[in-house]
Coordinates of C-alpha atoms in Angstrom, one line a residue:
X4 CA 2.1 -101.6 -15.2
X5 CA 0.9 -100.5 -18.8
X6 CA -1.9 -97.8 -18.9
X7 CA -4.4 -97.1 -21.2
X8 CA -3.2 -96.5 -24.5
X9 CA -5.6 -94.0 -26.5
X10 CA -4.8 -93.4 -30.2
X11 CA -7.6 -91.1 -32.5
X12 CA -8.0 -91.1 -36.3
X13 CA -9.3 -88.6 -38.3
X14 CA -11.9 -90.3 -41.1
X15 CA -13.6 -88.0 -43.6
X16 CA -13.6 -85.3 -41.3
X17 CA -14.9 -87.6 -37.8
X18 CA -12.7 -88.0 -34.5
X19 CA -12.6 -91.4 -34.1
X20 CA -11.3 -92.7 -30.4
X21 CA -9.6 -95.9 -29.8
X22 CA -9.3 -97.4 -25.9
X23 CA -8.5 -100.6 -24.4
X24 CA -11.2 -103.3 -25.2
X25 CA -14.0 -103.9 -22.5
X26 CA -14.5 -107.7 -21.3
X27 CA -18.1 -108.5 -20.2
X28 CA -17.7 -108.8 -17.0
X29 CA -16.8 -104.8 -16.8
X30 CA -13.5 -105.2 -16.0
X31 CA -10.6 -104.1 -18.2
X32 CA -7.3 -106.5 -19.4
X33 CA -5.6 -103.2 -18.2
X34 CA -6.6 -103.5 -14.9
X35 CA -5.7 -107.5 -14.6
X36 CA -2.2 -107.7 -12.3
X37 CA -0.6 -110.8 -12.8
X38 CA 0.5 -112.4 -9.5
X39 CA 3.4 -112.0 -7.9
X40 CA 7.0 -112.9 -10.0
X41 CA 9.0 -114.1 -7.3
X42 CA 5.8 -116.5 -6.0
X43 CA 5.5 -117.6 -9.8
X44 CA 9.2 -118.7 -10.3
X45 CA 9.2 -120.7 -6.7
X46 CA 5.7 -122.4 -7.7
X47 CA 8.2 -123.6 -10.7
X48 CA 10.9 -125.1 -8.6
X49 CA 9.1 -126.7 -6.0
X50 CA 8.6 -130.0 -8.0
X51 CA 12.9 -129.7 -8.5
X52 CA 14.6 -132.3 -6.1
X53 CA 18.2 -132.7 -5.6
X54 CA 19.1 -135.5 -8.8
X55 CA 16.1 -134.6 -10.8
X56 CA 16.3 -134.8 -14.2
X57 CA 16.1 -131.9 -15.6
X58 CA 15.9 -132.9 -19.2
X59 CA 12.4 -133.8 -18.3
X60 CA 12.0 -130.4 -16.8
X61 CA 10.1 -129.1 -19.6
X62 CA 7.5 -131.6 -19.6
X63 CA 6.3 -130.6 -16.6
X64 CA 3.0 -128.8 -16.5
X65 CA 3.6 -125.1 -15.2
X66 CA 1.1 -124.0 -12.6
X67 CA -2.1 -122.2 -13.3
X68 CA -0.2 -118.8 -12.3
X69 CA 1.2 -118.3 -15.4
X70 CA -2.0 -117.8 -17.1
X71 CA -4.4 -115.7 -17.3
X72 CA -7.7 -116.5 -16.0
X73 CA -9.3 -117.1 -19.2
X74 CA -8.8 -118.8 -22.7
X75 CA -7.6 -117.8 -26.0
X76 CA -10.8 -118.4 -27.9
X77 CA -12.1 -116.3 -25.1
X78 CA -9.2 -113.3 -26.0
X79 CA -10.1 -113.6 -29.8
X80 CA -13.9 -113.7 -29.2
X81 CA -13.3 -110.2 -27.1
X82 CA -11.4 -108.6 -30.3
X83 CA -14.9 -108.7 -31.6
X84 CA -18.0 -108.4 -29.6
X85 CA -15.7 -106.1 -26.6
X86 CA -15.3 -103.0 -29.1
X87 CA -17.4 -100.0 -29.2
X88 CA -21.0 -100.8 -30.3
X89 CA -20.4 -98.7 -33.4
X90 CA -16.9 -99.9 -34.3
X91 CA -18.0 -102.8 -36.4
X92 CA -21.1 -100.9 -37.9
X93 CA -19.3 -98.6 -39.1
X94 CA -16.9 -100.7 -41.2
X95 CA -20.4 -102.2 -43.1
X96 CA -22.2 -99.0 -43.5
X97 CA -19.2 -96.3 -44.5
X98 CA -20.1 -95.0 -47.7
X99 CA -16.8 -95.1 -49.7
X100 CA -14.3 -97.8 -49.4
X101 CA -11.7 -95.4 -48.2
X102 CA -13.9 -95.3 -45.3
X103 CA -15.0 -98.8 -44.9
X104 CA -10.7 -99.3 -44.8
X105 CA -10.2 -96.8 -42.2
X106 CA -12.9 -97.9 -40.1
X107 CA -11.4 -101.7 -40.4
X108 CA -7.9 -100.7 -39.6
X109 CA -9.5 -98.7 -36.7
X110 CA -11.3 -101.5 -35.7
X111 CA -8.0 -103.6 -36.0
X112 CA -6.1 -101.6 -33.9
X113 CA -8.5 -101.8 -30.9
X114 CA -8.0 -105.2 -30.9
X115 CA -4.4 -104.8 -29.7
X116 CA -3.2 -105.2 -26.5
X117 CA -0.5 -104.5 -24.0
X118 CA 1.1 -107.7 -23.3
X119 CA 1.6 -108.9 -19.4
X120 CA 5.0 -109.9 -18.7
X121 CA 5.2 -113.7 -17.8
X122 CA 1.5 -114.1 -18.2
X123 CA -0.7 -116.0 -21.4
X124 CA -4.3 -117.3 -22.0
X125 CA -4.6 -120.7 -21.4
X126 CA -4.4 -122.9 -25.0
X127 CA -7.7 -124.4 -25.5
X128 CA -8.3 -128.0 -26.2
X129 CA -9.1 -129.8 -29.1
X130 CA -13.2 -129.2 -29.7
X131 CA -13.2 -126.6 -27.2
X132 CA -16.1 -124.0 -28.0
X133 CA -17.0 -120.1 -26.9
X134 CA -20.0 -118.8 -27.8
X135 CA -20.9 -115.5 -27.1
X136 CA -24.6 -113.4 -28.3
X137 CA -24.4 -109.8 -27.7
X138 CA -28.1 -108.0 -28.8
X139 CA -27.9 -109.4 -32.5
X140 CA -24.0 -110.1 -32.0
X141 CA -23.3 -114.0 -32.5
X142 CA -20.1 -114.8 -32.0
X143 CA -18.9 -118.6 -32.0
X144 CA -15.1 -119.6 -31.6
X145 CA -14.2 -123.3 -32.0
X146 CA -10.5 -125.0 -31.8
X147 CA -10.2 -127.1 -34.9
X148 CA -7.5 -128.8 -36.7
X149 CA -6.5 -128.7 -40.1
X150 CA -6.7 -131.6 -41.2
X151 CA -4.2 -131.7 -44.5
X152 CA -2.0 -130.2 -41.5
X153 CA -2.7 -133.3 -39.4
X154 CA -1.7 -135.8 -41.7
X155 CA 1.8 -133.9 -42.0
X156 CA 2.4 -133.5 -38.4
X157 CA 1.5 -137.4 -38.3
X158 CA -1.9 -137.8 -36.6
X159 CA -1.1 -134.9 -34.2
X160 CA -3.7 -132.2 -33.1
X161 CA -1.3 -129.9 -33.6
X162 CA -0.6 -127.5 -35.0
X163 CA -3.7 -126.1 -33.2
X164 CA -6.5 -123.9 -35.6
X165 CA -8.7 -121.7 -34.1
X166 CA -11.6 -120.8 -36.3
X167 CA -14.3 -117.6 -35.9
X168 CA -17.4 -117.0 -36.8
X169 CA -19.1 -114.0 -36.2
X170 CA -22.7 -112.2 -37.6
X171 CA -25.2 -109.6 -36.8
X172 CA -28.3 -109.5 -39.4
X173 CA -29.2 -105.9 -38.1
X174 CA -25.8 -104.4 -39.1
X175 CA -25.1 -106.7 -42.0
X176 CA -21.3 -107.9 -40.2
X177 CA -20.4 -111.3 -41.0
X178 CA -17.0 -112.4 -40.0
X179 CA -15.2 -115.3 -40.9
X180 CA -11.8 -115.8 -39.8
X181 CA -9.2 -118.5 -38.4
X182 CA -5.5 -118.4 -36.6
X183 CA -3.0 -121.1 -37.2
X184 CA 0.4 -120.6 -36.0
X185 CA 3.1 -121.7 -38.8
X186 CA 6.1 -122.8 -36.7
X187 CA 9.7 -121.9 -38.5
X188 CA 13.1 -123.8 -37.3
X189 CA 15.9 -121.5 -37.9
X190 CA 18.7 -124.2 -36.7
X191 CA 18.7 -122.9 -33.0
X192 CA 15.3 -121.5 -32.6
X193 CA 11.9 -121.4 -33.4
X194 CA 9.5 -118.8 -34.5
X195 CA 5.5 -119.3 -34.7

């Protein structure tokens, strides 16, 4: 299992220490296990009958124990309002822009996590919102679609956008930010 990954930065002379991020409830992504492998692949196969066709095989939902127990607007909304209280204020109130940069990149990097083998976030559905106010914190996620994309991919909801806002008034933060995946065919695979 990963541990906690520490990592410090030295900015204009200040120690600066990056953890794991937090999650509101108190406990850490670092501490979530994902369930048992072996119990996981068998949940897969259960639905597989002697003569199935397995060419359909990928269209069949896989079960809730391959995901995490939250969403991914829920992930990217934690990359912003789980951070130290001072990591964001201290990218809008560092004096030089040498600063400011170091601060974002150190705010960047403790947005990064350890990735759980065989586990992901559930995808969030068209319209699907996460709203989140921490003190003067607002943070509101939404899954959109682009819609010059829509009319390329023919009417489809994909491929999926998922758009941030975030501001706090007290600390002057405003945050505007969005996450499309561009998927690339390289003639025998594909890359988002």
């Amino acid at each position: 299992m990963w541990g906690i990954c520490y990592a410090e930065a030295q900015v204009s002379g200040e120690t600066i220490l990056l953890t794991a991020p937090m999650s509101l409830d108190g406990e850490s992504d670092v501490t979530y296990r994902a369930p048992n492998l072996i119990r996981r692949i068998v949940s897969i196969f259960k639905n597989v009958r002697p003569g199935s066709d397995l060419t359909r095989f990928q269209a069949l939902q896989l079960p809730p124990l391959f995901n995490m127990p939250k969403s991914q607007l829920q992930c990217y909304g934690e990359t912003v309002y789980c951070v130290g209280n001072d990591m964001l204020s201290r990218c809008s109130k560092a004096e030089s822009s040498l600063e400011r940069f170091a601060s974002v990149v150190a705010w960047s990097i403790s947005t990064t996590r350890p990735l759980i083998f065989g586990v992901a976030p559930f995808n969030p559905i068209l319209g699907e919102t996460h709203h989140v106010s921490k003190g003067t914190l607002n943070v509101l996620l939404e899954q959109v679609v682009n819609v010059l994309l829509c009319f390329i991919f023919a009417g489809s909801h994909h491929p999926p956008v998922s758009a941030l806002h975030a501001t706090d008034e007290k600390e002057n933060i405003e945050m505007i930010w969005c996450q499309y995946p561009v998927p690339k065919f390289y003639g025998t695979f594909t890359i988002t």
